[in-house]
Amino acid sequence: MWSSAEPHHNEEELPLQTLNPWRNQGKGVVRVKRDWIIPPIRVLENSKQVPEDLVQIKSDKIFTGEVIYKLEGPGVDQEPKNLFEIDDKTGVIRSKRPLDREKYDTFTLKAFALSPSGERLENPTTIEIVVLDQNDNRPAFTQSQFVGSVSEFSVPGTSVMSVSATDADDPKTENAYLSYSIIGQESIPASAVTKTMFGINNQTGAIYTRDVGLDREVVKSFRLKLQIADMGGMGLTSEGVAIIHVSDINNHAPQFSPASYSMIAVENRKDYEIGRVNVTDRDDHGTRNWEAKYFITNDPDGLFAISTDPATNQGVLTVVKPLDFEAQDEYTLILMVENVSPLSNKAPNLPVSTATVAVTVVNENEAPHFREDPIKIVVPESVDPGTLLTNNIAFDPDNSDLRYEFSRDPESWLDIDRDTGDISARRAFNMRSPHVKNNIYIAVVKVTDADGMSSTASVVITLKETNDFPPQLLPLSGSVCKGAGRKRSGLVVTAVDEDLPPQAAPFTFAMHYDMSLNWTVIQVNDTHAVLQPLVELEAGDYMVTVMVSDSGSPVMSSYAQVNITVCLCDSFGDCKSVTGAILGSSVGISFIFLIIIMASVALLLLLLLLAVAVTTCRRRHHIKKGTGLLVGESEDDIRDNVFNYDEQGGGEEDENAFNVDLLWNPHDAPSTPGSYYPGYPGVPRGKQPLRKDAPHNLPSPIYPRRPPADPTDIEDYINDGLEAADNDPNVPPYDTALIYDYEGEGSLAGSLSSIASGSSDGDQDYDYLNDWGPRFQKLANMYDPR
């Protein structure tokens, strides 16, 4: 058995209690069947008697040797260390330092009985140490200052706010039992209220009103001095502060000050301020209980408006619609005012404040007014010049004389009386004018009074389409297949009309039967018809007269003669050529006939190449036998010799040369082979080719007959010959070898002007011309020194 007792802290020292946690079960080996429950050891915190013996533990087992006691756990060998120790010989457990319950309120340790060799003699036993609380901590408010509010005129018992505090001592003891109290009250302004207005619940800290008389206009706020104490109000204490603001309620209605005003407004102006009205309100400035809202009670036309200036709370009166001095020169307005927030039921029962505003309208010179803008006119496009379109379009409020004019009339279709403003048509309108959009023509009229004030308005003229033009038939020529049958053969015709709907389509087509007995017209739709023969007609040209009418009012018609060719047609419905008609083949050219045509073309090309080759050889032979480039076989006409150039175009880059068909009589062809113009097989030399682009049989200009002896005059000689050839209507076409004819442009070859050099022939070496190829061989022969 063991017993335990808590240590005593009386002035008289008591003996230390001994615990026997290990039970002896007889002789020999000690066997522990179950652990004994040891009551906690209580130790007072903040004890100044340290080291202090707490308890002694002892084993009742008889050992032959020495018993060593050990202790481990928090406060011994674990954090917080060195708070407790045990005498290893006697088993006395003692505290080494004062304990703080607020840090560690319990410790659980284990005690061991060991042999000197470290062998366990007993099972370890658990020892619990409980630290007892002392009132060593003052309570404290959770905030340095509490802030709350309460509405003015609140009844007693109205909850205002709650305060709170804490105590670090054991909450299970009286050391942490708190009590709240109010120990002081101050009003702001000072001494505005002297009686106690607030109370506090000593257990919960809830603050409430205790008395009546909270008027924000008298007192703005309160400062309360609070106290918190532990041990139910008998222990340690602390102080705190609570600020309570008295909040405003709308218990004061706004009042006009003064109640009547006089203001001036200028006519014909809007959206401008004409004056302000003032109100007073004793409620809290800047709140909705103070902010005023104004009304005008007698403005049915909405000419005026009033708003609130948020900074001054004044009512700002403005004119929102132009006033007319001539119509009314004075207005008397009745104003009302109230707060944005509804008035409290605790406010005095007073009537709503009103004010009277007398507004005087000031006259000013006004610009003329149009009776309507835009001025709308609907008129036929073919209206007669001088027709009155509209009148009485404007007036002047000041009864001044007016002058009218058009500031915009792009087509000059309108006239206006400068004094009366009567608008009339100067000439007929044209719907096809670029200034007419969607049948609407727009002009601008300007009116000015005697003081120079002016106004403008648009004149919108809607033009009504009239039937001014008859329709015209299209096409006026065509073809119809012979023998195709009435249902398949015909010429489709239509009509165009310069008028616009509804004065144009649908069109009506009809025949003039006295002139076109063998033809009929069949209406296809509103815009097209088909011309068809009534009988089988022979191939040839026919003239058919057709009448076409529109749908206008009145109806307008026109006659047209259509030239129709009746012909044999191919499978596609197209007229055949003369050759095709002769062959009469309806399926096209046969394959054998196509082979014959291709062989004929190939033979002609072969003959053409042979003729060119023969002509080229003859020219080369002729140049070798001659004495110069410009000396021909004939002394009478040197033009016969220029064909030896064998040139058909301008230059190597000639892209501007063109061909002109030749006119010649094949019966005049010579029988001598090779006597043809180069490039034109079949055209004899003796028969000059003719041009289709100039009249025939006109006298030719005089050509230079012989080349100059001096080479320096060659340039003049060439220019004279060129001018004569250009003016000669009888010369061959441009693609023949003309005398010094046009040789194109853009050639890479250089200029030949160096031929007309000022030096003599003996000073020049022309042997290099022989190295330039066959194109310069002619020039090299001219200056051959041999």
Coordinates of N, CA, C and O in Angstrom, one line a residue, residues 578-692:
V578 N -21.7 32.1 -146.9 CA -22.0 31.8 -148.3 C -21.5 30.5 -148.7 O -22.3 29.7 -149.4
T579 N -20.3 30.1 -148.3 CA -19.8 28.8 -148.7 C -20.6 27.7 -148.1 O -20.9 26.7 -148.8
G580 N -20.9 27.9 -146.8 CA -21.6 26.9 -146.1 C -23.0 26.7 -146.7 O -23.5 25.6 -146.9
A581 N -23.6 27.8 -147.2 CA -24.9 27.7 -147.8 C -24.9 27.0 -149.1 O -25.8 26.3 -149.5
I582 N -23.8 27.2 -149.9 CA -23.7 26.6 -151.2 C -23.5 25.1 -151.0 O -24.1 24.2 -151.7
L583 N -22.7 24.7 -150.0 CA -22.4 23.3 -149.8 C -23.7 22.6 -149.2 O -23.9 21.4 -149.5
G584 N -24.4 23.4 -148.5 CA -25.7 22.9 -148.0 C -25.5 21.8 -147.0 O -26.4 20.9 -146.8
S585 N -24.4 21.7 -146.3 CA -24.2 20.7 -145.3 C -24.8 21.2 -144.0 O -24.4 22.2 -143.5
S586 N -25.6 20.3 -143.4 CA -26.1 20.7 -142.1 C -25.3 20.2 -140.9 O -25.6 20.4 -139.8
V587 N -24.3 19.4 -141.2 CA -23.5 18.8 -140.1 C -22.1 19.3 -140.1 O -21.3 18.8 -139.4
G588 N -21.8 20.3 -140.9 CA -20.4 20.9 -140.9 C -19.6 20.3 -142.0 O -20.0 19.5 -142.8
I589 N -18.3 20.7 -142.0 CA -17.4 20.3 -143.0 C -16.9 18.9 -142.7 O -16.6 18.5 -141.6
S590 N -16.9 18.1 -143.8 CA -16.5 16.7 -143.7 C -15.0 16.6 -143.4 O -14.3 17.5 -143.6
F591 N -14.6 15.4 -143.0 CA -13.2 15.2 -142.6 C -12.3 15.2 -143.9 O -11.2 15.8 -143.8
I592 N -12.8 14.7 -145.0 CA -12.0 14.7 -146.2 C -11.8 16.1 -146.7 O -10.7 16.5 -147.1
F593 N -12.9 16.9 -146.7 CA -12.7 18.3 -147.1 C -11.8 19.1 -146.2 O -11.0 19.9 -146.7
L594 N -11.8 18.8 -144.9 CA -10.8 19.4 -144.0 C -9.4 19.1 -144.3 O -8.5 19.9 -144.3
I595 N -9.1 17.8 -144.7 CA -7.8 17.4 -145.1 C -7.3 18.2 -146.4 O -6.2 18.6 -146.5
I596 N -8.3 18.3 -147.3 CA -7.9 19.1 -148.6 C -7.5 20.5 -148.3 O -6.6 21.0 -148.8
I597 N -8.3 21.1 -147.4 CA -8.0 22.5 -147.0 C -6.6 22.6 -146.4 O -5.8 23.5 -146.7
M598 N -6.3 21.7 -145.5 CA -5.0 21.8 -144.8 C -3.8 21.5 -145.7 O -2.8 22.2 -145.7
A599 N -4.0 20.6 -146.7 CA -3.0 20.4 -147.7 C -2.8 21.6 -148.6 O -1.6 21.9 -148.9
S600 N -3.8 22.2 -148.9 CA -3.7 23.5 -149.8 C -2.9 24.5 -149.0 O -2.1 25.2 -149.6
V601 N -3.2 24.7 -147.8 CA -2.5 25.7 -147.0 C -1.0 25.4 -146.9 O -0.2 26.3 -147.0
A602 N -0.7 24.1 -146.7 CA 0.7 23.7 -146.6 C 1.4 24.0 -147.9 O 2.6 24.4 -148.0
L603 N 0.7 23.7 -149.1 CA 1.4 23.9 -150.4 C 1.6 25.4 -150.6 O 2.7 25.8 -151.1
L604 N 0.7 26.2 -150.2 CA 0.9 27.7 -150.4 C 2.0 28.2 -149.5 O 2.8 29.0 -150.0
L605 N 2.2 27.7 -148.3 CA 3.3 28.1 -147.5 C 4.6 27.6 -148.1 O 5.6 28.4 -148.1
L606 N 4.7 26.5 -148.7 CA 5.9 26.0 -149.3 C 6.3 26.8 -150.5 O 7.5 27.2 -150.7
L607 N 5.3 27.2 -151.3 CA 5.5 28.1 -152.5 C 6.0 29.4 -152.0 O 6.9 30.0 -152.6
L608 N 5.5 29.9 -150.9 CA 5.9 31.2 -150.4 C 7.3 31.2 -149.9 O 8.1 32.1 -150.2
L609 N 7.7 30.2 -149.2 CA 9.1 30.1 -148.8 C 10.1 29.9 -150.0 O 11.2 30.5 -150.0
L610 N 9.7 29.2 -151.0 CA 10.5 29.1 -152.2 C 10.7 30.4 -152.9 O 11.8 30.8 -153.3
A611 N 9.6 31.2 -153.0 CA 9.7 32.5 -153.7 C 10.6 33.4 -152.9 O 11.4 34.2 -153.5
V612 N 10.5 33.4 -151.6 CA 11.4 34.2 -150.7 C 12.9 33.9 -150.9 O 13.7 34.7 -151.0
A613 N 13.1 32.6 -151.0 CA 14.5 32.1 -151.2 C 15.1 32.6 -152.5 O 16.2 33.1 -152.6
V614 N 14.3 32.5 -153.6 CA 14.8 32.9 -154.9 C 15.0 34.4 -154.9 O 16.0 34.9 -155.5
T615 N 14.1 35.1 -154.4 CA 14.2 36.6 -154.4 C 15.5 37.0 -153.6 O 16.2 37.9 -154.0
T616 N 15.8 36.4 -152.5 CA 17.0 36.7 -151.7 C 18.2 36.5 -152.5 O 19.2 37.3 -152.5
C617 N 18.3 35.4 -153.2 CA 19.5 35.1 -154.0 C 19.7 36.1 -155.1 O 20.8 36.6 -155.4
R618 N 18.6 36.5 -155.8 CA 18.7 37.5 -156.8 C 19.2 38.8 -156.3 O 20.0 39.5 -156.9
R619 N 18.8 39.2 -155.1 CA 19.2 40.5 -154.6 C 20.7 40.5 -154.3 O 21.4 41.5 -154.5
R620 N 21.1 39.4 -153.7 CA 22.6 39.3 -153.3 C 23.4 39.4 -154.6 O 24.5 40.1 -154.7
H621 N 23.0 38.8 -155.7 CA 23.7 38.8 -156.9 C 23.7 40.2 -157.5 O 24.7 40.7 -158.0
H622 N 22.6 40.9 -157.4 CA 22.5 42.2 -157.9 C 23.4 43.2 -157.2 O 24.0 44.1 -157.8
I623 N 23.5 43.1 -155.9 CA 24.4 44.0 -155.1 C 25.8 43.8 -155.5 O 26.6 44.8 -155.6
K624 N 26.3 42.6 -155.7 CA 27.7 42.4 -156.1 C 28.0 43.0 -157.4 O 29.1 43.5 -157.7
K625 N 27.0 43.0 -158.3 CA 27.3 43.6 -159.6 C 27.1 45.1 -159.7 O 27.7 45.7 -160.5
G626 N 26.4 45.7 -158.8 CA 26.3 47.1 -158.7 C 27.5 47.9 -158.2 O 28.4 47.3 -157.7
T627 N 27.4 49.2 -158.3 CA 28.5 50.0 -157.9 C 28.2 50.7 -156.6 O 29.0 51.4 -156.1
G628 N 27.1 50.6 -156.1 CA 26.7 51.3 -154.8 C 25.3 51.0 -154.4 O 24.5 50.4 -155.1
L629 N 25.1 51.4 -153.2 CA 23.8 51.1 -152.6 C 22.7 51.9 -153.3 O 21.6 51.4 -153.5
L630 N 22.9 53.1 -153.6 CA 21.9 54.0 -154.1 C 21.9 54.1 -155.6 O 21.1 54.9 -156.2
V631 N 22.6 53.3 -156.3 CA 22.6 53.4 -157.8 C 21.9 52.1 -158.2 O 22.3 51.0 -158.0
G632 N 20.8 52.3 -158.9 CA 20.0 51.2 -159.4 C 20.2 50.9 -160.9 O 21.1 51.4 -161.5
E633 N 19.3 50.0 -161.4 CA 19.5 49.6 -162.8 C 18.9 50.7 -163.7 O 19.2 50.7 -164.9
S634 N 18.0 51.5 -163.2 CA 17.4 52.4 -164.0 C 17.8 53.8 -163.6 O 18.0 54.2 -162.5
E635 N 18.1 54.6 -164.6 CA 18.4 56.0 -164.4 C 17.2 56.9 -164.2 O 17.3 58.0 -163.7
D636 N 16.0 56.3 -164.5 CA 14.8 57.2 -164.5 C 14.2 57.1 -163.1 O 13.6 58.1 -162.6
D637 N 14.1 56.0 -162.5 CA 13.4 55.9 -161.2 C 14.2 55.0 -160.2 O 14.2 53.8 -160.4
I638 N 14.9 55.6 -159.3 CA 15.7 54.8 -158.4 C 14.9 54.0 -157.4 O 15.4 53.2 -156.7
R639 N 13.6 54.3 -157.4 CA 12.8 53.5 -156.4 C 12.8 52.0 -156.8 O 12.5 51.2 -155.9
D640 N 13.0 51.7 -158.1 CA 13.0 50.3 -158.5 C 14.1 49.5 -157.8 O 14.1 48.3 -157.9
N641 N 15.2 50.2 -157.4 CA 16.3 49.5 -156.9 C 16.4 49.4 -155.3 O 17.2 48.6 -154.8
V642 N 15.5 50.1 -154.6 CA 15.7 50.0 -153.2 C 15.2 48.7 -152.6 O 15.4 48.4 -151.5
F643 N 14.5 47.9 -153.5 CA 14.0 46.6 -152.9 C 15.1 45.6 -152.7 O 14.9 44.6 -152.1
N644 N 16.4 45.9 -153.1 CA 17.5 45.1 -152.8 C 17.9 45.0 -151.3 O 18.7 44.2 -150.9
Y645 N 17.2 45.9 -150.5 CA 17.5 45.8 -149.0 C 17.1 44.5 -148.4 O 17.6 44.0 -147.4
D646 N 16.0 43.9 -149.0 CA 15.4 42.7 -148.5 C 15.0 42.8 -147.0 O 15.3 42.0 -146.2
E647 N 14.5 44.0 -146.7 CA 14.0 44.3 -145.3 C 12.5 44.5 -145.4 O 12.0 45.2 -146.2
Q648 N 11.8 43.8 -144.4 CA 10.4 43.9 -144.4 C 9.8 44.7 -143.3 O 8.7 45.0 -143.1
G649 N 10.7 45.1 -142.4 CA 10.2 45.9 -141.2 C 11.2 47.0 -140.8 O 12.1 47.3 -141.6
G650 N 10.9 47.5 -139.6 CA 11.7 48.7 -139.2 C 13.1 48.3 -138.7 O 14.1 48.6 -139.3
G651 N 13.2 47.6 -137.7 CA 14.5 47.2 -137.1 C 14.4 45.9 -136.3 O 13.4 45.2 -136.4
E652 N 15.4 45.6 -135.6 CA 15.4 44.3 -134.9 C 14.3 44.3 -133.8 O 13.8 43.2 -133.4
E653 N 13.9 45.4 -133.2 CA 12.9 45.5 -132.2 C 11.7 46.2 -132.7 O 10.9 46.8 -131.9
D654 N 11.4 46.2 -134.0 CA 10.3 46.9 -134.5 C 9.0 46.2 -134.1 O 8.8 45.0 -134.4
E655 N 8.2 46.8 -133.3 CA 6.9 46.3 -132.9 C 5.8 47.2 -133.3 O 4.6 47.0 -132.9
N656 N 6.1 48.2 -134.1 CA 5.0 49.1 -134.5 C 4.6 49.0 -136.0 O 3.8 49.8 -136.4
A657 N 5.4 48.2 -136.7 CA 5.0 48.1 -138.2 C 3.7 47.4 -138.3 O 3.3 46.6 -137.4
F658 N 3.0 47.6 -139.4 CA 1.6 47.0 -139.6 C 1.5 46.7 -141.0 O 2.2 47.2 -141.9
N659 N 0.5 45.8 -141.3 CA 0.2 45.4 -142.7 C -1.0 46.1 -143.2 O -2.0 46.3 -142.5
V660 N -1.0 46.3 -144.5 CA -2.1 46.9 -145.2 C -2.4 46.1 -146.4 O -1.4 45.7 -147.1
D661 N -3.6 45.7 -146.6 CA -4.0 44.8 -147.7 C -3.6 45.5 -149.0 O -3.7 46.7 -149.2
L662 N -3.2 44.7 -150.0 CA -2.8 45.2 -151.3 C -4.0 45.1 -152.3 O -4.8 44.2 -152.2
L663 N -4.0 46.1 -153.1 CA -5.0 46.1 -154.2 C -4.2 45.9 -155.5 O -3.4 46.8 -155.9
W664 N -4.4 44.9 -156.2 CA -3.8 44.7 -157.5 C -4.6 43.8 -158.4 O -5.5 43.0 -157.9
N665 N -4.3 43.8 -159.6 CA -5.1 43.0 -160.6 C -4.3 41.8 -161.0 O -3.2 41.9 -161.5
P666 N -4.7 40.6 -160.6 CA -3.9 39.4 -160.9 C -3.7 39.1 -162.4 O -2.8 38.4 -162.8
H667 N -4.6 39.8 -163.3 CA -4.3 39.6 -164.7 C -3.1 40.3 -165.2 O -2.7 40.1 -166.3
D668 N -2.6 41.3 -164.4 CA -1.4 42.1 -164.8 C -0.2 41.4 -164.4 O 0.9 42.0 -164.5
A669 N -0.2 40.2 -163.8 CA 1.0 39.6 -163.3 C 1.9 39.2 -164.5 O 1.4 38.6 -165.5
P670 N 3.2 39.5 -164.4 CA 4.1 39.1 -165.5 C 4.3 37.6 -165.5 O 4.2 36.9 -164.5
S671 N 4.7 37.1 -166.7 CA 5.0 35.7 -166.8 C 6.4 35.3 -166.5 O 6.7 34.2 -166.3
T672 N 7.3 36.4 -166.3 CA 8.7 36.0 -166.0 C 8.8 35.7 -164.5 O 8.4 36.5 -163.6
P673 N 9.3 34.5 -164.2 CA 9.5 34.1 -162.8 C 10.4 35.0 -162.0 O 11.4 35.5 -162.6
G674 N 10.1 35.3 -160.8 CA 11.0 36.2 -159.9 C 10.7 37.6 -160.1 O 11.4 38.4 -159.5
S675 N 9.8 38.1 -161.0 CA 9.5 39.5 -161.1 C 8.4 39.9 -160.2 O 7.4 40.5 -160.6
Y676 N 8.6 39.7 -158.9 CA 7.6 40.1 -157.9 C 8.3 40.9 -156.8 O 9.5 40.8 -156.6
Y677 N 7.4 41.6 -156.1 CA 8.0 42.4 -155.0 C 8.3 41.4 -153.9 O 7.6 40.4 -153.6
P678 N 9.5 41.7 -153.3 CA 9.9 40.8 -152.1 C 8.9 40.9 -151.0 O 8.4 41.9 -150.6
G679 N 8.5 39.7 -150.5 CA 7.5 39.7 -149.4 C 6.1 39.6 -149.9 O 5.2 39.4 -149.1
Y680 N 5.9 39.8 -151.2 CA 4.5 39.7 -151.8 C 4.5 38.8 -153.0 O 4.6 39.4 -154.2
P681 N 4.6 37.6 -152.9 CA 4.6 36.7 -154.1 C 3.3 36.9 -154.9 O 2.2 37.0 -154.3
G682 N 3.4 37.0 -156.1 CA 2.2 37.3 -157.0 C 2.0 38.7 -157.3 O 1.2 39.0 -158.2
V683 N 2.7 39.6 -156.7 CA 2.6 41.0 -157.0 C 3.8 41.4 -157.9 O 4.9 41.4 -157.4
P684 N 3.6 41.7 -159.2 CA 4.7 42.0 -160.1 C 5.4 43.3 -159.8 O 4.8 44.2 -159.2
R685 N 6.7 43.3 -160.1 CA 7.5 44.5 -159.9 C 7.0 45.6 -160.8 O 7.0 46.8 -160.3
G686 N 6.6 45.4 -161.9 CA 6.1 46.5 -162.8 C 4.8 47.0 -162.3 O 4.4 48.1 -162.7
K687 N 4.1 46.3 -161.4 CA 2.8 46.8 -160.9 C 2.9 47.1 -159.4 O 3.0 46.2 -158.6
Q688 N 3.0 48.4 -159.1 CA 3.3 48.8 -157.8 C 2.1 48.4 -156.9 O 0.9 48.7 -157.3
P689 N 2.3 47.9 -155.7 CA 1.1 47.6 -154.8 C 0.5 48.9 -154.4 O 1.1 50.0 -154.3
L690 N -0.8 48.9 -154.2 CA -1.6 50.0 -153.8 C -2.0 49.9 -152.3 O -2.2 48.9 -151.8
R691 N -2.3 51.1 -151.7 CA -2.7 51.2 -150.3 C -4.2 51.4 -150.2 O -4.7 52.3 -150.9
K692 N -4.8 50.8 -149.3 CA -6.2 51.0 -149.0 C -6.5 52.2 -148.1 O -7.6 52.6 -148.0

